[in-house]
Amino acid sequence: MKEYKAVKVKWDVNLEKLNQAMNDMAKEGWEVVCMSAEPPYNTFYFVVTFCREA
């Protein structure tokens, strides 16, 4: 069975926050399934969906 988690990450010019969030989740065994292509509707957040085997 797979477990999913969506995470909202604030956008920044250098993508450092996004990279850090993805690295932190990878350390816990999560894999990226989907990520918004760009911040939708000027909210300046990325939505990243992760999954892992439960």
PDB file of C-alpha atoms in Angstrom:
ATOM      1  CA  MET A   1       0.000   0.000   0.000  1.00  0.00           C
ATOM      2  CA  LYS A   2       1.268   3.479  -0.815  1.00  0.00           C
ATOM      3  CA  GLU A   3       1.073   6.494   1.429  1.00  0.00           C
ATOM      4  CA  TYR A   4       0.854   9.985  -0.093  1.00  0.00           C
ATOM      5  CA  LYS A   5       1.631  13.411   1.285  1.00  0.00           C
ATOM      6  CA  ALA A   6       1.249  16.858  -0.313  1.00  0.00           C
ATOM      7  CA  VAL A   7       3.553  19.615   0.879  1.00  0.00           C
ATOM      8  CA  LYS A   8       3.286  23.327   0.152  1.00  0.00           C
ATOM      9  CA  VAL A   9       6.687  25.014  -0.135  1.00  0.00           C
ATOM     10  CA  LYS A  10       7.146  28.764  -0.370  1.00  0.00           C
ATOM     11  CA  TRP A  11       8.720  29.907  -3.630  1.00  0.00           C
ATOM     12  CA  ASP A  12      12.058  31.681  -3.613  1.00  0.00           C
ATOM     13  CA  VAL A  13      14.276  32.856  -6.470  1.00  0.00           C
ATOM     14  CA  ASN A  14      17.067  30.338  -5.857  1.00  0.00           C
ATOM     15  CA  LEU A  15      14.695  27.412  -5.108  1.00  0.00           C
ATOM     16  CA  GLU A  16      16.662  26.709  -1.922  1.00  0.00           C
ATOM     17  CA  LYS A  17      13.538  26.150   0.199  1.00  0.00           C
ATOM     18  CA  LEU A  18      12.106  23.748  -2.365  1.00  0.00           C
ATOM     19  CA  ASN A  19      15.369  21.811  -2.636  1.00  0.00           C
ATOM     20  CA  GLN A  20      15.685  21.586   1.146  1.00  0.00           C
ATOM     21  CA  ALA A  21      12.115  20.347   1.583  1.00  0.00           C
ATOM     22  CA  MET A  22      12.598  17.701  -1.112  1.00  0.00           C
ATOM     23  CA  ASN A  23      15.909  16.559   0.416  1.00  0.00           C
ATOM     24  CA  ASP A  24      14.362  16.331   3.887  1.00  0.00           C
ATOM     25  CA  MET A  25      11.475  14.211   2.593  1.00  0.00           C
ATOM     26  CA  ALA A  26      13.853  11.952   0.629  1.00  0.00           C
ATOM     27  CA  LYS A  27      15.770  11.204   3.850  1.00  0.00           C
ATOM     28  CA  GLU A  28      12.498   9.846   5.287  1.00  0.00           C
ATOM     29  CA  GLY A  29      11.944   7.551   2.289  1.00  0.00           C
ATOM     30  CA  TRP A  30       9.521   9.748   0.324  1.00  0.00           C
ATOM     31  CA  GLU A  31       9.686  10.046  -3.472  1.00  0.00           C
ATOM     32  CA  VAL A  32       8.331  12.921  -5.560  1.00  0.00           C
ATOM     33  CA  VAL A  33       5.269  11.917  -7.579  1.00  0.00           C
ATOM     34  CA  CYS A  34       4.083  15.296  -8.811  1.00  0.00           C
ATOM     35  CA  MET A  35       5.025  18.943  -8.517  1.00  0.00           C
ATOM     36  CA  SER A  36       3.297  22.087  -9.725  1.00  0.00           C
ATOM     37  CA  ALA A  37       5.140  23.503 -12.721  1.00  0.00           C
ATOM     38  CA  GLU A  38       5.133  27.024 -11.328  1.00  0.00           C
ATOM     39  CA  PRO A  39       3.456  28.906  -8.497  1.00  0.00           C
ATOM     40  CA  PRO A  40      -0.273  28.829  -9.343  1.00  0.00           C
ATOM     41  CA  TYR A  41      -2.389  31.987  -9.190  1.00  0.00           C
ATOM     42  CA  ASN A  42       0.449  34.160  -7.842  1.00  0.00           C
ATOM     43  CA  THR A  43       0.435  32.454  -4.444  1.00  0.00           C
ATOM     44  CA  PHE A  44       4.193  31.896  -4.660  1.00  0.00           C
ATOM     45  CA  TYR A  45       4.067  28.329  -3.392  1.00  0.00           C
ATOM     46  CA  PHE A  46       5.005  25.017  -4.967  1.00  0.00           C
ATOM     47  CA  VAL A  47       2.841  22.012  -4.199  1.00  0.00           C
ATOM     48  CA  VAL A  48       4.850  18.809  -4.173  1.00  0.00           C
ATOM     49  CA  THR A  49       3.221  15.397  -3.838  1.00  0.00           C
ATOM     50  CA  PHE A  50       5.306  12.599  -2.328  1.00  0.00           C
ATOM     51  CA  CYS A  51       4.641   8.885  -1.893  1.00  0.00           C
ATOM     52  CA  ARG A  52       6.247   5.926  -0.153  1.00  0.00           C
ATOM     53  CA  GLU A  53       5.406   2.344   0.632  1.00  0.00           C
ATOM     54  CA  ALA A  54       3.426   2.150   3.862  1.00  0.00           C
TER      55      ALA A  54
END
